[in-house]
Amino acid sequence: MQHTTKTYDVRSGRNQYHLIPYIGNKSGFAHIFDELVPDDAGSGDIIDVFGGSGAFAIYCSFRFGSRQVTYNDNNPVMVNFMECVRDGPSDLMERYEEHRARSDNKYFLEVRKSDISGGLEGAGRFLYLAKNAFSGKIRFNGSGRFNAPMRKGAGCPKLDKERLLDISHSIRHMKITNRPFESWGRTRNAFMYLDPPYMNNTNAHYNMVPSTESFAKFVHAITPHNRVMISEQNEPADIGIPECYAVYRVRLRRSLQYVTQSDSREIVAINYEPDGHRAAAG
Ligand SMILES: C[S@@+](CC[C@H](N)C(=O)[O-])C[C@H]1O[C@@H](n2cnc3c(N)ncnc32)[C@H](O)[C@@H]1O
């Protein structure tokens, strides 16, 4: 394992790649992607295997165009939402405004009980819940139900419509799939980004967390055949990342990982040489 001396700081992710507040949203990693994602990544398939709020897939769509980009997540709520962002942003914004006009604590709890995985109606409800979840901490329980409480104080936020339309336009050719990560194990000649739910972390936010064994097996299967970038909180050896990876440190100044923690650390590991000319001195 090559431990690089480089540490990246991540301060804010409120940029053009930021779609919704989401635990683990990587929009703030754009400067890291600028340096570590090679210029020719767009000449083959790019797969965001644990897509979440899509920050990496959106980033790549802006940088390389979206024809080669695949967003994947095993949560049907996220997949339906991304499809609506791509295919019906104006209708989605209309649904959001309808919720916004009625928003209060009681209404939030009512919406939380409704279906959020089906079509525009589901996506509109999910967007409303996501924008109003307590300190931006979307949470799903083990049966896939959204269970975050409502944010306190301020009213229902306005949507940044221009940003939503820009994102929608940029991802217009992006493929969106709803598959378990293991099903990508036979991928060849792609650029794959893995940002799994943080393993060995007791803060459950997603519908499921892979076992370290299944994740390690997957990483071993894809590593020889693809360029791979992995984001994680654990030390690489603890989750079975092979020796051939170079490891970069990341300091998150404003963490969305823990309720009480304002600083947290992650790693980014890659199994290829980054482009020299993009990599600024660290
Ligand atoms: C850390 S989040 C990814 C955050 C994302 N990079 C972003 O910028 O928003 C991990 C994602 O993995 C998804 N996930 C959990 N288990 C999965 C599985 N077995 N296969 C595919 N995706 C999974 C979760 O639904 C969650 O959206």
CSV table of N, CA, C and O in Angstrom, one decimal, residues 14 23 31 33 37 76 97-99 102 160 163 165 173-174 192 198-199 201 205-206 229 247 257 264-265 281:
chain,number,residue,atom,x,y,z
A,14,ARG,N,-21.5,23.0,-1.3
A,14,ARG,CA,-22.6,23.7,-1.9
A,14,ARG,C,-22.2,24.2,-3.3
A,14,ARG,O,-21.9,25.4,-3.4
A,23,ILE,N,-26.4,12.1,3.5
A,23,ILE,CA,-25.2,11.7,4.3
A,23,ILE,C,-24.2,11.1,3.3
A,23,ILE,O,-24.5,10.2,2.5
A,31,HIS,N,-12.8,19.2,-6.1
A,31,HIS,CA,-11.3,19.5,-6.3
A,31,HIS,C,-10.5,18.2,-6.2
A,31,HIS,O,-9.4,18.2,-6.9
A,33,PHE,N,-11.6,15.2,-7.1
A,33,PHE,CA,-11.9,14.5,-8.4
A,33,PHE,C,-11.1,15.2,-9.6
A,33,PHE,O,-10.6,14.6,-10.5
A,37,VAL,N,-9.2,12.1,-10.9
A,37,VAL,CA,-9.9,11.4,-12.0
A,37,VAL,C,-9.2,11.8,-13.3
A,37,VAL,O,-9.1,12.9,-13.6
A,76,PRO,N,-34.3,1.9,-4.2
A,76,PRO,CA,-35.2,2.3,-5.3
A,76,PRO,C,-35.7,3.8,-5.1
A,76,PRO,O,-36.0,4.4,-6.1
A,97,GLU,N,-43.1,22.5,-4.9
A,97,GLU,CA,-43.8,23.8,-4.5
A,97,GLU,C,-45.1,23.5,-3.9
A,97,GLU,O,-45.5,24.2,-2.9
A,98,GLU,N,-45.8,22.4,-4.3
A,98,GLU,CA,-47.1,22.1,-3.7
A,98,GLU,C,-46.8,21.6,-2.3
A,98,GLU,O,-47.6,22.0,-1.4
A,99,HIS,N,-45.8,20.9,-2.0
A,99,HIS,CA,-45.5,20.5,-0.6
A,99,HIS,C,-45.1,21.7,0.2
A,99,HIS,O,-45.4,21.8,1.3
A,102,ARG,N,-47.7,23.7,1.8
A,102,ARG,CA,-48.5,23.1,2.9
A,102,ARG,C,-47.6,22.7,4.1
A,102,ARG,O,-48.0,22.1,5.0
A,160,ASP,N,-33.2,25.7,-5.4
A,160,ASP,CA,-32.4,26.4,-6.4
A,160,ASP,C,-32.7,25.8,-7.8
A,160,ASP,O,-32.1,24.8,-8.2
A,163,ARG,N,-30.1,25.5,-10.5
A,163,ARG,CA,-29.1,24.4,-10.3
A,163,ARG,C,-29.7,23.1,-10.7
A,163,ARG,O,-29.1,22.2,-11.3
A,165,LEU,N,-32.1,22.5,-12.8
A,165,LEU,CA,-32.2,22.4,-14.3
A,165,LEU,C,-30.8,22.1,-14.9
A,165,LEU,O,-30.7,21.3,-15.9
A,173,HIS,N,-28.2,12.1,-20.6
A,173,HIS,CA,-27.9,10.8,-21.2
A,173,HIS,C,-27.4,9.8,-20.2
A,173,HIS,O,-27.0,8.7,-20.6
A,174,MET,N,-27.4,10.1,-19.0
A,174,MET,CA,-26.8,9.2,-18.0
A,174,MET,C,-27.7,8.0,-17.8
A,174,MET,O,-28.9,8.1,-17.7
A,192,MET,N,-14.4,3.1,-12.1
A,192,MET,CA,-15.4,2.8,-11.1
A,192,MET,C,-15.2,3.6,-9.8
A,192,MET,O,-14.0,3.6,-9.3
A,198,TYR,N,-20.5,3.7,5.2
A,198,TYR,CA,-19.3,3.5,6.0
A,198,TYR,C,-19.5,2.2,6.8
A,198,TYR,O,-20.4,2.1,7.6
A,199,MET,N,-18.6,1.3,6.6
A,199,MET,CA,-18.6,0.0,7.3
A,199,MET,C,-18.0,0.2,8.7
A,199,MET,O,-17.3,1.1,9.0
A,201,ASN,N,-19.5,1.3,11.2
A,201,ASN,CA,-20.0,2.6,11.8
A,201,ASN,C,-21.4,2.3,12.3
A,201,ASN,O,-22.3,1.8,11.6
A,205,HIS,N,-27.6,5.0,8.4
A,205,HIS,CA,-28.3,6.0,7.6
A,205,HIS,C,-29.0,5.4,6.4
A,205,HIS,O,-29.8,6.0,5.8
A,206,TYR,N,-28.5,4.2,6.0
A,206,TYR,CA,-28.9,3.7,4.7
A,206,TYR,C,-29.7,2.4,4.9
A,206,TYR,O,-29.7,1.9,6.0
A,229,MET,N,-11.6,4.1,-7.9
A,229,MET,CA,-11.4,5.0,-6.8
A,229,MET,C,-12.4,4.7,-5.7
A,229,MET,O,-13.5,4.5,-5.9
A,247,VAL,N,-3.0,5.7,-1.3
A,247,VAL,CA,-4.0,6.2,-0.4
A,247,VAL,C,-3.8,7.7,-0.1
A,247,VAL,O,-2.7,8.1,0.3
A,257,GLN,N,-21.2,13.3,8.6
A,257,GLN,CA,-21.2,11.9,9.0
A,257,GLN,C,-21.8,11.7,10.4
A,257,GLN,O,-22.4,10.7,10.6
A,264,SER,N,-14.1,15.3,10.5
A,264,SER,CA,-13.9,13.9,10.5
A,264,SER,C,-12.9,13.5,9.3
A,264,SER,O,-12.7,14.4,8.5
A,265,ARG,N,-12.5,12.3,9.3
A,265,ARG,CA,-11.4,12.0,8.3
A,265,ARG,C,-11.9,10.8,7.5
A,265,ARG,O,-12.6,9.9,7.9
A,281,ALA,N,0.8,20.2,-6.3
A,281,ALA,CA,1.7,19.8,-5.2
A,281,ALA,C,0.9,19.8,-3.9
A,281,ALA,O,0.1,20.8,-3.7
